[in-house]
Amino acid sequence: MTASGFGPATGIGSLPGGDAREAARAVTGTFEDFPHLPELPARGPGADMIGRTAGMLVELYARVEPSGWRLGDRPGRDTKRSWSWLGEDLDALEEFTQGYEGPLKVQAVGPWTLAAGLELRNGEAALGDPGACRDLAASLAEGLRLHLAEVGRRIPGARLVLQLDEPSLTAVLRGQVRTASGYRTHRAPDRQVVEATLRDVLAVHGDGPTVVHSCAPDVPFALLRRAGASAVSFDFSLLTERDDDVIGEAVEGGTRLFAGVVPGTDGPLSDPAGSVMGVRTLWRRLGLRPELLAEAVTITPSCGLAGASPAYARRALAHCVRAARSLADNPE
């Protein structure tokens, strides 16, 4: 456990399968220093990324339509299913974290990916309506406040870390999110509005540590730092040397890097030292002190593991822990 409130390795969120107790056992057994609340989207609508977070909204409800999740007037069976899955996941995590003291991560979809993924009554994404975006962000912030309080009550020794998943953020900023017809794209919102909205949602965790995760290319590191994220989680393989300056500034400014170096889908795993070789190379290129590495980096899979086989997912989680140990033991 480092002073920053994060541990050396953790998962992104999603895992394959549908057994909440099995998932909680795997996560808490592997990440003894930094477990997270597992997400199991294979269970179906309401356990998926958008549906799960839609279930956390306050005074806004969503239902499944053939085109996706759509906002409606009252909680229907899809919302209730989402509540039920989340309750089951929290029960399982609580069971396997008795007496746990240390950082514990919970995840939810961030306001911009949610606005791109939730439809209004007319079938268009909420993203196209600035008022709807504001309402959605306010509802999400209130829902996250309640969710954090609930997890804190259940696992009182935990120091909670809030992760916002924003895989669509780059597409939102570039005006690349398609309209319902598919012929046009939604106009990019003003970058300052994007930043301010993220800042407001992250602020629900007060002084607690926060992470923004995206496994898309071109993660906007500088914007996320200005919005107040304590850490940025990303697919390390998508970095280019173009990103060197912003990464260097982030590390020097105290932002932690959640480096996704272990592949999220089935494939051969290199040795743990090989998995973090790129991180060491980046460090040398940036001229950063090797002893900073363990202080500044948490090792994760490159993205959620929902698409992996259960056997590979377990191996990948254990591999993250071994790779983090290799980084700490041999930073040079």
mmCIF file of N, CA and C in Angstrom, residues 36-121:
data_model
loop_
_atom_site.group_PDB
_atom_site.id
_atom_site.type_symbol
_atom_site.label_atom_id
_atom_site.label_comp_id
_atom_site.label_asym_id
_atom_site.label_seq_id
_atom_site.Cartn_x
_atom_site.Cartn_y
_atom_site.Cartn_z
ATOM 1 N N HIS A 36 -11.243 -4.937 -5.954
ATOM 2 C CA HIS A 36 -12.268 -4.060 -6.533
ATOM 3 C C HIS A 36 -13.596 -4.799 -6.566
ATOM 4 N N LEU A 37 -14.663 -4.062 -6.755
ATOM 5 C CA LEU A 37 -15.993 -4.656 -6.860
ATOM 6 C C LEU A 37 -16.151 -5.230 -8.260
ATOM 7 N N PRO A 38 -16.282 -6.562 -8.409
ATOM 8 C CA PRO A 38 -16.366 -7.130 -9.756
ATOM 9 C C PRO A 38 -17.685 -6.781 -10.455
ATOM 10 N N GLU A 39 -17.622 -6.736 -11.782
ATOM 11 C CA GLU A 39 -18.804 -6.539 -12.634
ATOM 12 C C GLU A 39 -18.905 -7.763 -13.540
ATOM 13 N N LEU A 40 -20.106 -8.298 -13.690
ATOM 14 C CA LEU A 40 -20.300 -9.533 -14.466
ATOM 15 C C LEU A 40 -21.343 -9.317 -15.564
ATOM 16 N N PRO A 41 -20.965 -8.657 -16.659
ATOM 17 C CA PRO A 41 -21.943 -8.314 -17.697
ATOM 18 C C PRO A 41 -22.576 -9.505 -18.399
ATOM 19 N N ALA A 42 -21.959 -10.700 -18.323
ATOM 20 C CA ALA A 42 -22.520 -11.880 -18.991
ATOM 21 C C ALA A 42 -23.905 -12.246 -18.442
ATOM 22 N N ARG A 43 -24.251 -11.720 -17.260
ATOM 23 C CA ARG A 43 -25.569 -12.037 -16.693
ATOM 24 C C ARG A 43 -26.697 -11.412 -17.518
ATOM 25 N N GLY A 44 -26.371 -10.390 -18.329
ATOM 26 C CA GLY A 44 -27.402 -9.814 -19.197
ATOM 27 C C GLY A 44 -27.728 -8.375 -18.847
ATOM 28 N N PRO A 45 -28.787 -7.816 -19.466
ATOM 29 C CA PRO A 45 -29.132 -6.405 -19.284
ATOM 30 C C PRO A 45 -29.289 -6.043 -17.813
ATOM 31 N N GLY A 46 -28.644 -4.969 -17.418
ATOM 32 C CA GLY A 46 -28.665 -4.544 -16.022
ATOM 33 C C GLY A 46 -27.360 -4.892 -15.324
ATOM 34 N N ALA A 47 -26.639 -5.882 -15.891
ATOM 35 C CA ALA A 47 -25.299 -6.197 -15.372
ATOM 36 C C ALA A 47 -24.248 -5.636 -16.333
ATOM 37 N N ASP A 48 -24.704 -5.180 -17.513
ATOM 38 C CA ASP A 48 -23.790 -4.546 -18.473
ATOM 39 C C ASP A 48 -23.358 -3.180 -17.955
ATOM 40 N N MET A 49 -22.360 -2.617 -18.588
ATOM 41 C CA MET A 49 -21.755 -1.376 -18.105
ATOM 42 C C MET A 49 -22.775 -0.220 -18.003
ATOM 43 N N ILE A 50 -23.484 0.046 -19.110
ATOM 44 C CA ILE A 50 -24.431 1.175 -19.108
ATOM 45 C C ILE A 50 -25.611 0.881 -18.179
ATOM 46 N N GLY A 51 -26.146 -0.341 -18.248
ATOM 47 C CA GLY A 51 -27.316 -0.687 -17.438
ATOM 48 C C GLY A 51 -27.029 -0.658 -15.949
ATOM 49 N N ARG A 52 -25.834 -1.096 -15.577
ATOM 50 C CA ARG A 52 -25.457 -1.120 -14.162
ATOM 51 C C ARG A 52 -25.403 0.304 -13.606
ATOM 52 N N THR A 53 -24.770 1.196 -14.356
ATOM 53 C CA THR A 53 -24.674 2.586 -13.879
ATOM 54 C C THR A 53 -26.025 3.291 -13.965
ATOM 55 N N ALA A 54 -26.823 2.967 -14.997
ATOM 56 C CA ALA A 54 -28.167 3.549 -15.094
ATOM 57 C C ALA A 54 -28.984 3.218 -13.848
ATOM 58 N N GLY A 55 -28.737 2.024 -13.289
ATOM 59 C CA GLY A 55 -29.435 1.627 -12.067
ATOM 60 C C GLY A 55 -29.018 2.429 -10.845
ATOM 61 N N MET A 56 -27.856 3.098 -10.912
ATOM 62 C CA MET A 56 -27.387 3.926 -9.785
ATOM 63 C C MET A 56 -27.962 5.345 -9.837
ATOM 64 N N LEU A 57 -28.548 5.739 -10.981
ATOM 65 C CA LEU A 57 -29.031 7.110 -11.126
ATOM 66 C C LEU A 57 -30.136 7.407 -10.118
ATOM 67 N N VAL A 58 -30.213 8.655 -9.690
ATOM 68 C CA VAL A 58 -31.244 9.083 -8.744
ATOM 69 C C VAL A 58 -32.319 9.857 -9.507
ATOM 70 N N GLU A 59 -33.568 9.409 -9.376
ATOM 71 C CA GLU A 59 -34.725 10.042 -10.019
ATOM 72 C C GLU A 59 -34.659 10.038 -11.548
ATOM 73 N N LEU A 60 -33.811 9.186 -12.119
ATOM 74 C CA LEU A 60 -33.824 8.926 -13.559
ATOM 75 C C LEU A 60 -33.789 7.408 -13.715
ATOM 76 N N TYR A 61 -34.581 6.889 -14.642
ATOM 77 C CA TYR A 61 -34.667 5.436 -14.805
ATOM 78 C C TYR A 61 -34.504 5.087 -16.281
ATOM 79 N N ALA A 62 -34.005 3.903 -16.542
ATOM 80 C CA ALA A 62 -33.799 3.507 -17.937
ATOM 81 C C ALA A 62 -34.344 2.106 -18.150
ATOM 82 N N ARG A 63 -34.725 1.833 -19.377
ATOM 83 C CA ARG A 63 -35.216 0.498 -19.739
ATOM 84 C C ARG A 63 -34.535 0.078 -21.036
ATOM 85 N N VAL A 64 -34.549 -1.218 -21.301
ATOM 86 C CA VAL A 64 -33.911 -1.735 -22.506
ATOM 87 C C VAL A 64 -34.888 -1.680 -23.676
ATOM 88 N N GLU A 65 -34.455 -1.029 -24.763
ATOM 89 C CA GLU A 65 -35.183 -1.020 -26.035
ATOM 90 C C GLU A 65 -34.325 -1.802 -27.029
ATOM 91 N N PRO A 66 -34.885 -2.173 -28.200
ATOM 92 C CA PRO A 66 -34.046 -2.889 -29.182
ATOM 93 C C PRO A 66 -32.761 -2.136 -29.531
ATOM 94 N N SER A 67 -32.792 -0.802 -29.458
ATOM 95 C CA SER A 67 -31.615 0.002 -29.830
ATOM 96 C C SER A 67 -30.639 0.208 -28.672
ATOM 97 N N GLY A 68 -31.060 -0.134 -27.454
ATOM 98 C CA GLY A 68 -30.176 0.077 -26.299
ATOM 99 C C GLY A 68 -30.950 0.575 -25.091
ATOM 100 N N TRP A 69 -30.246 1.179 -24.149
ATOM 101 C CA TRP A 69 -30.875 1.693 -22.926
ATOM 102 C C TRP A 69 -31.502 3.060 -23.201
ATOM 103 N N ARG A 70 -32.762 3.228 -22.760
ATOM 104 C CA ARG A 70 -33.483 4.487 -22.994
ATOM 105 C C ARG A 70 -34.071 4.989 -21.682
ATOM 106 N N LEU A 71 -33.939 6.285 -21.454
ATOM 107 C CA LEU A 71 -34.488 6.885 -20.229
ATOM 108 C C LEU A 71 -36.012 6.855 -20.273
ATOM 109 N N GLY A 72 -36.621 6.563 -19.109
ATOM 110 C CA GLY A 72 -38.082 6.530 -18.995
ATOM 111 C C GLY A 72 -38.520 7.183 -17.703
ATOM 112 N N ASP A 73 -39.806 7.028 -17.359
ATOM 113 C CA ASP A 73 -40.379 7.775 -16.224
ATOM 114 C C ASP A 73 -40.238 7.088 -14.882
ATOM 115 N N ARG A 74 -40.213 5.770 -14.897
ATOM 116 C CA ARG A 74 -40.248 5.072 -13.601
ATOM 117 C C ARG A 74 -39.404 3.792 -13.692
ATOM 118 N N PRO A 75 -39.047 3.256 -12.535
ATOM 119 C CA PRO A 75 -38.228 2.033 -12.578
ATOM 120 C C PRO A 75 -39.048 0.845 -13.076
ATOM 121 N N GLY A 76 -38.617 0.236 -14.154
ATOM 122 C CA GLY A 76 -39.265 -0.971 -14.661
ATOM 123 C C GLY A 76 -38.455 -2.190 -14.274
ATOM 124 N N ARG A 77 -38.729 -3.306 -14.931
ATOM 125 C CA ARG A 77 -38.049 -4.540 -14.523
ATOM 126 C C ARG A 77 -36.548 -4.492 -14.816
ATOM 127 N N ASP A 78 -36.130 -3.721 -15.857
ATOM 128 C CA ASP A 78 -34.701 -3.654 -16.181
ATOM 129 C C ASP A 78 -33.926 -2.944 -15.079
ATOM 130 N N THR A 79 -34.510 -1.844 -14.559
ATOM 131 C CA THR A 79 -33.885 -1.110 -13.453
ATOM 132 C C THR A 79 -33.813 -2.007 -12.213
ATOM 133 N N LYS A 80 -34.920 -2.699 -11.946
ATOM 134 C CA LYS A 80 -34.954 -3.550 -10.745
ATOM 135 C C LYS A 80 -33.941 -4.688 -10.855
ATOM 136 N N ARG A 81 -33.757 -5.195 -12.063
ATOM 137 C CA ARG A 81 -32.759 -6.251 -12.276
ATOM 138 C C ARG A 81 -31.360 -5.698 -11.992
ATOM 139 N N SER A 82 -31.114 -4.481 -12.451
ATOM 140 C CA SER A 82 -29.821 -3.835 -12.220
ATOM 141 C C SER A 82 -29.557 -3.665 -10.720
ATOM 142 N N TRP A 83 -30.584 -3.227 -9.973
ATOM 143 C CA TRP A 83 -30.444 -3.094 -8.517
ATOM 144 C C TRP A 83 -30.124 -4.446 -7.882
ATOM 145 N N SER A 84 -30.811 -5.474 -8.360
ATOM 146 C CA SER A 84 -30.653 -6.810 -7.792
ATOM 147 C C SER A 84 -29.234 -7.351 -8.016
ATOM 148 N N TRP A 85 -28.717 -7.192 -9.259
ATOM 149 C CA TRP A 85 -27.347 -7.661 -9.544
ATOM 150 C C TRP A 85 -26.339 -6.925 -8.658
ATOM 151 N N LEU A 86 -26.495 -5.606 -8.550
ATOM 152 C CA LEU A 86 -25.534 -4.820 -7.766
ATOM 153 C C LEU A 86 -25.580 -5.249 -6.299
ATOM 154 N N GLY A 87 -26.792 -5.471 -5.784
ATOM 155 C CA GLY A 87 -26.933 -5.931 -4.393
ATOM 156 C C GLY A 87 -26.232 -7.261 -4.176
ATOM 157 N N GLU A 88 -26.384 -8.159 -5.148
ATOM 158 C CA GLU A 88 -25.740 -9.484 -5.071
ATOM 159 C C GLU A 88 -24.210 -9.333 -5.061
ATOM 160 N N ASP A 89 -23.708 -8.430 -5.913
ATOM 161 C CA ASP A 89 -22.254 -8.214 -5.986
ATOM 162 C C ASP A 89 -21.715 -7.630 -4.684
ATOM 163 N N LEU A 90 -22.473 -6.706 -4.099
ATOM 164 C CA LEU A 90 -22.038 -6.091 -2.837
ATOM 165 C C LEU A 90 -22.075 -7.112 -1.694
ATOM 166 N N ASP A 91 -23.114 -7.959 -1.677
ATOM 167 C CA ASP A 91 -23.188 -9.013 -0.652
ATOM 168 C C ASP A 91 -21.951 -9.908 -0.725
ATOM 169 N N ALA A 92 -21.595 -10.300 -1.958
ATOM 170 C CA ALA A 92 -20.458 -11.207 -2.149
ATOM 171 C C ALA A 92 -19.156 -10.538 -1.730
ATOM 172 N N LEU A 93 -18.973 -9.286 -2.137
ATOM 173 C CA LEU A 93 -17.734 -8.579 -1.786
ATOM 174 C C LEU A 93 -17.635 -8.408 -0.271
ATOM 175 N N GLU A 94 -18.761 -8.059 0.344
ATOM 176 C CA GLU A 94 -18.773 -7.878 1.802
ATOM 177 C C GLU A 94 -18.354 -9.173 2.505
ATOM 178 N N GLU A 95 -18.840 -10.302 1.996
ATOM 179 C CA GLU A 95 -18.522 -11.604 2.596
ATOM 180 C C GLU A 95 -17.016 -11.885 2.575
ATOM 181 N N PHE A 96 -16.357 -11.494 1.473
ATOM 182 C CA PHE A 96 -14.931 -11.836 1.315
ATOM 183 C C PHE A 96 -13.980 -10.713 1.764
ATOM 184 N N THR A 97 -14.535 -9.634 2.322
ATOM 185 C CA THR A 97 -13.655 -8.543 2.784
ATOM 186 C C THR A 97 -13.850 -8.280 4.276
ATOM 187 N N GLN A 98 -14.324 -9.278 5.018
ATOM 188 C CA GLN A 98 -14.493 -9.105 6.469
ATOM 189 C C GLN A 98 -13.157 -8.703 7.090
ATOM 190 N N GLY A 99 -13.145 -7.580 7.806
ATOM 191 C CA GLY A 99 -11.921 -7.146 8.483
ATOM 192 C C GLY A 99 -10.897 -6.509 7.561
ATOM 193 N N TYR A 100 -11.220 -6.366 6.266
ATOM 194 C CA TYR A 100 -10.242 -5.784 5.335
ATOM 195 C C TYR A 100 -10.019 -4.304 5.638
ATOM 196 N N GLU A 101 -8.759 -3.905 5.610
ATOM 197 C CA GLU A 101 -8.410 -2.480 5.741
ATOM 198 C C GLU A 101 -7.436 -2.149 4.633
ATOM 199 N N GLY A 102 -7.774 -1.173 3.826
ATOM 200 C CA GLY A 102 -6.903 -0.807 2.709
ATOM 201 C C GLY A 102 -7.743 -0.271 1.565
ATOM 202 N N PRO A 103 -7.108 0.032 0.446
ATOM 203 C CA PRO A 103 -7.844 0.600 -0.676
ATOM 204 C C PRO A 103 -8.759 -0.433 -1.332
ATOM 205 N N LEU A 104 -9.937 0.013 -1.740
ATOM 206 C CA LEU A 104 -10.930 -0.838 -2.396
ATOM 207 C C LEU A 104 -11.591 0.003 -3.493
ATOM 208 N N LYS A 105 -11.596 -0.526 -4.716
ATOM 209 C CA LYS A 105 -12.066 0.269 -5.866
ATOM 210 C C LYS A 105 -13.474 -0.128 -6.284
ATOM 211 N N VAL A 106 -14.295 0.890 -6.527
ATOM 212 C CA VAL A 106 -15.616 0.672 -7.133
ATOM 213 C C VAL A 106 -15.666 1.451 -8.449
ATOM 214 N N GLN A 107 -16.403 0.909 -9.434
ATOM 215 C CA GLN A 107 -16.412 1.499 -10.771
ATOM 216 C C GLN A 107 -17.833 1.875 -11.180
ATOM 217 N N ALA A 108 -17.937 2.930 -11.981
ATOM 218 C CA ALA A 108 -19.210 3.302 -12.616
ATOM 219 C C ALA A 108 -18.865 3.994 -13.925
ATOM 220 N N VAL A 109 -19.826 4.005 -14.840
ATOM 221 C CA VAL A 109 -19.601 4.702 -16.106
ATOM 222 C C VAL A 109 -19.616 6.208 -15.848
ATOM 223 N N GLY A 110 -18.670 6.930 -16.452
ATOM 224 C CA GLY A 110 -18.588 8.370 -16.277
ATOM 225 C C GLY A 110 -19.683 9.105 -17.055
ATOM 226 N N PRO A 111 -19.846 10.408 -16.793
ATOM 227 C CA PRO A 111 -20.986 11.150 -17.342
ATOM 228 C C PRO A 111 -21.021 11.230 -18.864
ATOM 229 N N TRP A 112 -19.857 11.233 -19.523
ATOM 230 C CA TRP A 112 -19.859 11.425 -20.981
ATOM 231 C C TRP A 112 -20.098 10.136 -21.741
ATOM 232 N N THR A 113 -19.535 9.035 -21.246
ATOM 233 C CA THR A 113 -19.835 7.739 -21.873
ATOM 234 C C THR A 113 -21.298 7.371 -21.618
ATOM 235 N N LEU A 114 -21.799 7.764 -20.441
ATOM 236 C CA LEU A 114 -23.215 7.525 -20.128
ATOM 237 C C LEU A 114 -24.115 8.350 -21.064
ATOM 238 N N ALA A 115 -23.745 9.620 -21.297
ATOM 239 C CA ALA A 115 -24.545 10.474 -22.188
ATOM 240 C C ALA A 115 -24.518 9.960 -23.629
ATOM 241 N N ALA A 116 -23.391 9.326 -24.011
ATOM 242 C CA ALA A 116 -23.287 8.769 -25.362
ATOM 243 C C ALA A 116 -24.035 7.447 -25.476
ATOM 244 N N GLY A 117 -24.222 6.749 -24.341
ATOM 245 C CA GLY A 117 -24.783 5.401 -24.360
ATOM 246 C C GLY A 117 -26.241 5.300 -23.944
ATOM 247 N N LEU A 118 -26.813 6.384 -23.395
ATOM 248 C CA LEU A 118 -28.213 6.371 -22.967
ATOM 249 C C LEU A 118 -29.054 7.186 -23.941
ATOM 250 N N GLU A 119 -30.197 6.649 -24.342
ATOM 251 C CA GLU A 119 -31.075 7.367 -25.276
ATOM 252 C C GLU A 119 -32.142 8.159 -24.529
ATOM 253 N N LEU A 120 -32.524 9.279 -25.119
ATOM 254 C CA LEU A 120 -33.701 10.026 -24.654
ATOM 255 C C LEU A 120 -34.937 9.365 -25.278
ATOM 256 N N ARG A 121 -36.126 9.900 -24.929
ATOM 257 C CA ARG A 121 -37.367 9.288 -25.440
ATOM 258 C C ARG A 121 -37.439 9.293 -26.965
#
